[in-house]
Tab-separated table of C-alpha atoms in Angstrom:
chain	number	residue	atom	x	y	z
A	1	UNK	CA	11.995	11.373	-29.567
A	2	UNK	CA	10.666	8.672	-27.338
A	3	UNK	CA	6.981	9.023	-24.893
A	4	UNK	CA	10.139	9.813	-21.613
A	5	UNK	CA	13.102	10.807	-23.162
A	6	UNK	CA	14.790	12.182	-26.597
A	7	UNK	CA	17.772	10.042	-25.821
A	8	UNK	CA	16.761	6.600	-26.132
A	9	UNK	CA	19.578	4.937	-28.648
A	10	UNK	CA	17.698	2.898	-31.726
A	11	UNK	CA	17.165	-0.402	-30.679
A	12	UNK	CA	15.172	-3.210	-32.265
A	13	UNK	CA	12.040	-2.902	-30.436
A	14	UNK	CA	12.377	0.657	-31.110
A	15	UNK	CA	12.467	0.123	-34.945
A	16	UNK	CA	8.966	-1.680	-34.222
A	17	UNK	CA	5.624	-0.546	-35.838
A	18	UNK	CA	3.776	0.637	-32.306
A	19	UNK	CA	0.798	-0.920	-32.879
A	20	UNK	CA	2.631	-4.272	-32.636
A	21	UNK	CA	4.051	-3.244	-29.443
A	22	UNK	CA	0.654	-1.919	-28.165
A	23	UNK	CA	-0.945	-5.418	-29.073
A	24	UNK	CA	1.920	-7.192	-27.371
A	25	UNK	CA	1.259	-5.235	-23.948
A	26	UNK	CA	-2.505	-5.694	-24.496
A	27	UNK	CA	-2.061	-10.060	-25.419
A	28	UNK	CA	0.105	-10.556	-22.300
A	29	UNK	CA	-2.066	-8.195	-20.329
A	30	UNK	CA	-5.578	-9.629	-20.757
A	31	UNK	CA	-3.782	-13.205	-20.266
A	32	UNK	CA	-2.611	-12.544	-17.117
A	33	UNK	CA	-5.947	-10.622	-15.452
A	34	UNK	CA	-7.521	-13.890	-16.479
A	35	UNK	CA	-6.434	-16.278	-13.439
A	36	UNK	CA	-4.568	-14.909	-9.873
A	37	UNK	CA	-1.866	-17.117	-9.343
A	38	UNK	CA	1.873	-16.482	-8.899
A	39	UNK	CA	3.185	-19.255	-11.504
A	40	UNK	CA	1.388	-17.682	-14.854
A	41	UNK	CA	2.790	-14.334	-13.918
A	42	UNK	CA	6.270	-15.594	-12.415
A	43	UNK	CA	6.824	-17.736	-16.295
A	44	UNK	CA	5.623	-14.285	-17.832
A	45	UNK	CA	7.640	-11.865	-15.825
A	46	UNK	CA	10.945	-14.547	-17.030
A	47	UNK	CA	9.917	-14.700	-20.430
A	48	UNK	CA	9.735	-10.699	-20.808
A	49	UNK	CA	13.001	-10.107	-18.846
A	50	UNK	CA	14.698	-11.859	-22.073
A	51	UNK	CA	12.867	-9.589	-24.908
A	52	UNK	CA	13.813	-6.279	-22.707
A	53	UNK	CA	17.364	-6.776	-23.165
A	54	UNK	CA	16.500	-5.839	-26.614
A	55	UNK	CA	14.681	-2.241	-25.666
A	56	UNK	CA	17.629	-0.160	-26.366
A	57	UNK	CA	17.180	1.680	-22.742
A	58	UNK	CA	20.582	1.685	-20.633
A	59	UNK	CA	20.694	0.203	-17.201
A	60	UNK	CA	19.866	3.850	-15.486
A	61	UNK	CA	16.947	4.076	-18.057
A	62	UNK	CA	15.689	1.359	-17.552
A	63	UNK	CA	15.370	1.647	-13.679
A	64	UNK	CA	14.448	5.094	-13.542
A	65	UNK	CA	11.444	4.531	-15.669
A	66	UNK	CA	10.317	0.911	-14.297
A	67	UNK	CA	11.109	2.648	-10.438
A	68	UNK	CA	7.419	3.481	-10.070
A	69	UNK	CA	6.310	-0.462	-10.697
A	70	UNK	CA	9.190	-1.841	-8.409
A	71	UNK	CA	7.621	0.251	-5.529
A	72	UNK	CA	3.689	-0.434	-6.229
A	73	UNK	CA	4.555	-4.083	-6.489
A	74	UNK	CA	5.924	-4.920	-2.848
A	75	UNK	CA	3.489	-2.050	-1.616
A	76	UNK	CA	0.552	-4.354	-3.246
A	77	UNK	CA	1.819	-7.697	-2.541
A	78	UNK	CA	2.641	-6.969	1.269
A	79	UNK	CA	-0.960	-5.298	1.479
A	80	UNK	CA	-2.212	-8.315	0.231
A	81	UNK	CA	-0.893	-10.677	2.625
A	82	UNK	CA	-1.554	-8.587	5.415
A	83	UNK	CA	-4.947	-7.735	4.796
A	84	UNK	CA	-6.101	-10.422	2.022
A	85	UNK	CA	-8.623	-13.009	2.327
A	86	UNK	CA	-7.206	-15.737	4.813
A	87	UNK	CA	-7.413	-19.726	4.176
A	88	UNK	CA	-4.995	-22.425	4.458
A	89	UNK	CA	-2.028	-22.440	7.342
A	90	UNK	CA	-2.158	-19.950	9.877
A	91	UNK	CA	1.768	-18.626	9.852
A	92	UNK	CA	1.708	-15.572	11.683
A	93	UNK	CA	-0.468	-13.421	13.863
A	94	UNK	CA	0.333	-9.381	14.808
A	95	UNK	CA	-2.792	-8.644	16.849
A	96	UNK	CA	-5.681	-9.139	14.501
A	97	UNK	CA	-3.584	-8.911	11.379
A	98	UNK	CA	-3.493	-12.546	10.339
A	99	UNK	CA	-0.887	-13.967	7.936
A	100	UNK	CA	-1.710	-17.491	5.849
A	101	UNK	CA	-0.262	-19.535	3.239
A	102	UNK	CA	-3.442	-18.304	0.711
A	103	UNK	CA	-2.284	-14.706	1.200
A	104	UNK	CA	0.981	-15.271	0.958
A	105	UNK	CA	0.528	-16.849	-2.387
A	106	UNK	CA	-1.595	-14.641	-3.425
A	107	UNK	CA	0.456	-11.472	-2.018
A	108	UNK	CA	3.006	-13.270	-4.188
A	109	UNK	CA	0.910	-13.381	-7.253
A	110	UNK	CA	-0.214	-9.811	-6.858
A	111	UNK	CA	3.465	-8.731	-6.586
A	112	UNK	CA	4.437	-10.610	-9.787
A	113	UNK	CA	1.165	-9.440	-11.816
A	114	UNK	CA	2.213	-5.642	-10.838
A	115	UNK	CA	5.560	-6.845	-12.747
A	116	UNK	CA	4.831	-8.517	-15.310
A	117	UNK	CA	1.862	-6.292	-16.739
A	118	UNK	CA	3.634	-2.924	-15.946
A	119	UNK	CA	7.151	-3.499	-16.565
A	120	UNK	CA	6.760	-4.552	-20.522
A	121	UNK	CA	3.893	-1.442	-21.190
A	122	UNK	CA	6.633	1.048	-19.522
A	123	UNK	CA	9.214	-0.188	-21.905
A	124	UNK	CA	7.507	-0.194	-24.918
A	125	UNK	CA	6.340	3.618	-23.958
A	126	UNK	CA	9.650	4.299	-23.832
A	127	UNK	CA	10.939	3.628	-26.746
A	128	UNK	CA	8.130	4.754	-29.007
A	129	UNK	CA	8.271	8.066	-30.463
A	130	UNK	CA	4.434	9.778	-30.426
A	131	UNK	CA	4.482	10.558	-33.909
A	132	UNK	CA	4.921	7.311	-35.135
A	133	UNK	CA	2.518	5.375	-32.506
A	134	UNK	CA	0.099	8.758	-34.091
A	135	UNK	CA	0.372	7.376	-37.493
A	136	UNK	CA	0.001	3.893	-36.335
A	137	UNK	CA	-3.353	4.354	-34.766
A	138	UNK	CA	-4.426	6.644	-37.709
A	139	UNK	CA	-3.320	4.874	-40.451
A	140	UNK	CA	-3.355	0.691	-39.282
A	141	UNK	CA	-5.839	0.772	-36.567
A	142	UNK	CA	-7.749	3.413	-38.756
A	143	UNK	CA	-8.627	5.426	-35.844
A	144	UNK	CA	-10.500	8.975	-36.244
A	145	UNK	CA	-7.614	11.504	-37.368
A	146	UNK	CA	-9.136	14.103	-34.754
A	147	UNK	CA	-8.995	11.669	-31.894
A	148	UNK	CA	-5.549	11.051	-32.772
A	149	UNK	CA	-4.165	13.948	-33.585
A	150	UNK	CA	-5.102	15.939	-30.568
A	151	UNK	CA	-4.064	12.763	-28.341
A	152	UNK	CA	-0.633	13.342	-30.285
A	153	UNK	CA	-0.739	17.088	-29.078
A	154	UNK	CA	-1.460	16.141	-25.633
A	155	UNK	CA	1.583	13.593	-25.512
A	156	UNK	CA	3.497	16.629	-26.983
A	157	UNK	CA	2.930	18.706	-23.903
A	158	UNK	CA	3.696	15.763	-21.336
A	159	UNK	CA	7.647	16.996	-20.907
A	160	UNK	CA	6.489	20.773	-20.686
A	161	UNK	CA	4.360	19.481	-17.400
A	162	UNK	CA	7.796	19.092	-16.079
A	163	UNK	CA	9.689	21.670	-17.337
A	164	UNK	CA	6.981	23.828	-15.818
A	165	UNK	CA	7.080	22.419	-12.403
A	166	UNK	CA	10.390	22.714	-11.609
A	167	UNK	CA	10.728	26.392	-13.122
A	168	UNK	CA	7.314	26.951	-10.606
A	169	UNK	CA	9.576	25.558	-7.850
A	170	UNK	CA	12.374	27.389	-8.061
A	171	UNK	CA	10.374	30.945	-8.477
A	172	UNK	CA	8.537	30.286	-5.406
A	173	UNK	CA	11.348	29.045	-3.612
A	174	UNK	CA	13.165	32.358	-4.686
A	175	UNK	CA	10.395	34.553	-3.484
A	176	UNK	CA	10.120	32.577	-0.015
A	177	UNK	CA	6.457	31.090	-0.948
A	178	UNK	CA	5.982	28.383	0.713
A	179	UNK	CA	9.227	27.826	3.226
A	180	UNK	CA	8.845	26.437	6.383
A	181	UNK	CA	8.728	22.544	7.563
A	182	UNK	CA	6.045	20.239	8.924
A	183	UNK	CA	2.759	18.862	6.827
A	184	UNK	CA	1.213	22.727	6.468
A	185	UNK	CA	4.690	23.886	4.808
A	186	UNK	CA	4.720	20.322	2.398
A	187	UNK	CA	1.103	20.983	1.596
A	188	UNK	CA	2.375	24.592	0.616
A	189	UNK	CA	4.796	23.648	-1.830
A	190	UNK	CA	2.679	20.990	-2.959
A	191	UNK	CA	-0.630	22.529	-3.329
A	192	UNK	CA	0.707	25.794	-4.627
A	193	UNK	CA	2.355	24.962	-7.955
A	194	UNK	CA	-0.401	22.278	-8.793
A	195	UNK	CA	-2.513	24.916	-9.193
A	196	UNK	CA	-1.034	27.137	-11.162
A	197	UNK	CA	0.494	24.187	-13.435
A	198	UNK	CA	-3.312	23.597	-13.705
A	199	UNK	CA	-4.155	27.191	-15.034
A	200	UNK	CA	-0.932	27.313	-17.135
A	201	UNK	CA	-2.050	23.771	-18.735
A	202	UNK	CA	-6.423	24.961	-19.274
A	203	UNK	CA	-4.700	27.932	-20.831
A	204	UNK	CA	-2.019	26.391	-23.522
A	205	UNK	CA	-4.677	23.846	-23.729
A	206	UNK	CA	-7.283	26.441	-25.680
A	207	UNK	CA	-4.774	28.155	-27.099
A	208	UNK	CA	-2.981	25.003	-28.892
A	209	UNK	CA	-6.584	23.986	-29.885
A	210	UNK	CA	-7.323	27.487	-31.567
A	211	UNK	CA	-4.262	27.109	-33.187
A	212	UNK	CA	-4.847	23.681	-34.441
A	213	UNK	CA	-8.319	24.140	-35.736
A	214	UNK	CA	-6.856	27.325	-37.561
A	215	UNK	CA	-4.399	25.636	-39.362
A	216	UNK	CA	-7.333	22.643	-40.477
A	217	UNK	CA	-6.544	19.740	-38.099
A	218	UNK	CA	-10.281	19.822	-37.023
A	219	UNK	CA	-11.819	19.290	-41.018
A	220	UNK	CA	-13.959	16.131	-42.141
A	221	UNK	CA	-11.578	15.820	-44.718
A	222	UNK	CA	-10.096	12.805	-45.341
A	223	UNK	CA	-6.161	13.353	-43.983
A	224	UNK	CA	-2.855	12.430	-46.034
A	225	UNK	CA	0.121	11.226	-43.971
A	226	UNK	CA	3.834	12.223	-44.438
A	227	UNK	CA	5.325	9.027	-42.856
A	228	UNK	CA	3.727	5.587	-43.812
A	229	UNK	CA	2.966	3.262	-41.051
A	230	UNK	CA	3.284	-0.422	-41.930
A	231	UNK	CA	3.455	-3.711	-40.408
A	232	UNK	CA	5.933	-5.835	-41.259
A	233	UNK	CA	7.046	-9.231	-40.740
A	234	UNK	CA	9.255	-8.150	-38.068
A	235	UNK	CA	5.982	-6.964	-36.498
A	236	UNK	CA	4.314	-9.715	-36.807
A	237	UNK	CA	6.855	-11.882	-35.094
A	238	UNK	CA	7.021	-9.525	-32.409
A	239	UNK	CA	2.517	-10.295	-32.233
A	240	UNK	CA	3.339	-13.854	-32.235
A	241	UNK	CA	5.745	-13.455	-29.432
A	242	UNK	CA	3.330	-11.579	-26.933
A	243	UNK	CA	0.713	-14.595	-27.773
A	244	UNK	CA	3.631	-16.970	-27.419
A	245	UNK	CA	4.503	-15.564	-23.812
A	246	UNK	CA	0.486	-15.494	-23.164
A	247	UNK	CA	0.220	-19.208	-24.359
A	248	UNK	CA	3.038	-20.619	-22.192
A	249	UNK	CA	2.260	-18.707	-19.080
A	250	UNK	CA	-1.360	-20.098	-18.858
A	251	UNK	CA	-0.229	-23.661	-20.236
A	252	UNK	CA	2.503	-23.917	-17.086
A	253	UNK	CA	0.107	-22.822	-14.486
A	254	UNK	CA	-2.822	-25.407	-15.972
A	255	UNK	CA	0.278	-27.967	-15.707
A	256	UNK	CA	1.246	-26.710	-12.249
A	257	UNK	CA	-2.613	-26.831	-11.095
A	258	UNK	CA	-2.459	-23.027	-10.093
A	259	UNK	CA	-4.379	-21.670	-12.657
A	260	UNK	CA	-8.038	-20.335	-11.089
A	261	UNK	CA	-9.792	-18.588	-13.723
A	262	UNK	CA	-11.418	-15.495	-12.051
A	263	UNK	CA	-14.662	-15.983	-13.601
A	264	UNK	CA	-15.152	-19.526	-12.737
């Protein structure tokens, strides 16, 4: 069972140890918070599109899931040239909303970042099952076994959170709570379920903790693993890919004279 769905069909990337994946999202991440310009992240954003053929996720899957990122990144880039910092050109003016050739490039290279940092770490999310990236973390990255076993639990409950919404939707909506239109009948429907999803999560919160800690998840003693977690040379390609993407993405914008290190 994947992080978003149990119906992800095996893929290679899915066959992937998930700390390789995790480093890959985290090498092509820090590279691109490095510098703010729209070349480094638009040779990224065309390198990845090639590897996520390989994800295993349909074409519904994979634009239900990466929906989220295709609406924050027009929302940030036109925010940005609206509202960023103005030099170069003056192009447009809409009262005292001023539109230049710096904010549209770096609108542009906002837009692209959102892209090309979110759309690979959605993904790999989605095509790693919790148990495995669990024994990756314990057993590679050597991670506390209580730290990762109760994140495991928590990733566990993410799909009830759902499940429970929409059966607290349809019982108020059968007992009339909360009908009626304009913002005070939204905030109804809204506000109403959120808080009892909130008291339905605090309690099977302490109550999958009591149960835990009575079955020995919370000892000192050192842990045993049922499933191994290696890395492979399969994984290590898939490492020296992320750095390769990282690597080429900063070398074209030195060579295109965009690159502006944000620390400089």
């Amino acid at each position: 069972m994947s992080l978003l769905t149990p119906t992800i069909r095996p893929s290679v990337v899915a066959r992937l140890n998930p700390v390789a994946k995790l480093a890959v999202a985290l090498i092509v991440s820090c590279a691109l918070l490095l510098s703010i310009d729209w070349v480094s992240a638009g040779v990224a954003l065309l390198l990845e599109a090639g590897l996520l053929l390989w994800c295993g996720l349909s074409a519904r899957q994979f634009w239900l899931r990466t929906a989220p990122v295709w609406i924050a990144a027009p929302m940030a880039a036109i925010t940005t040239v609206l509202y960023g910092e103005d030099s170069g050109a003056l192009l447009r003016q809409f009262g005292f909303i001023s539109v230049t050739e710096g904010s549209a490039q770096l609108g542009l290279a906002i837009g692209l970042r959102v892209l090309a940092i979110g759309l690979p770490g959605i993904v790999l999310l989605a095509t790693t099952d919790p148990t495995d990236l669990a024994d990756g973390l314990a057993q590679v990255l050597r991670l506390p076994a209580r730290f990762v076993l109760g994140g495991l639990a928590g990733l566990r409950l993410v799909g009830m959170f759902i499940e429970d919404w929409h059966s607290l939707t349809l019982a108020r909506r059968a007992r009339g709570v909360g009908d009626g239109g304009g913002p005070r009948g939204a905030a109804r429907r809204f506000f109403g379920p959120a808080f009892s999803l909130l008291v339905i999560s605090v309690r099977r919160g302490s109550k999958l903790a009591t149960a835990m800690e009575a079955r020995g998840f919370g000892s000192d003693e050192p842990r045993t693993w049922a499933r191994p977690s290696r890395v492979r040379a399969a994984d290590a390609v898939l490492v020296g890919i992320g750095f390769a993407i990282a690597g080429i993405a900063i070398g074209v914008a030195v060579w295109a004279e965009t690159w502006s290190f944000i620390l400089a």
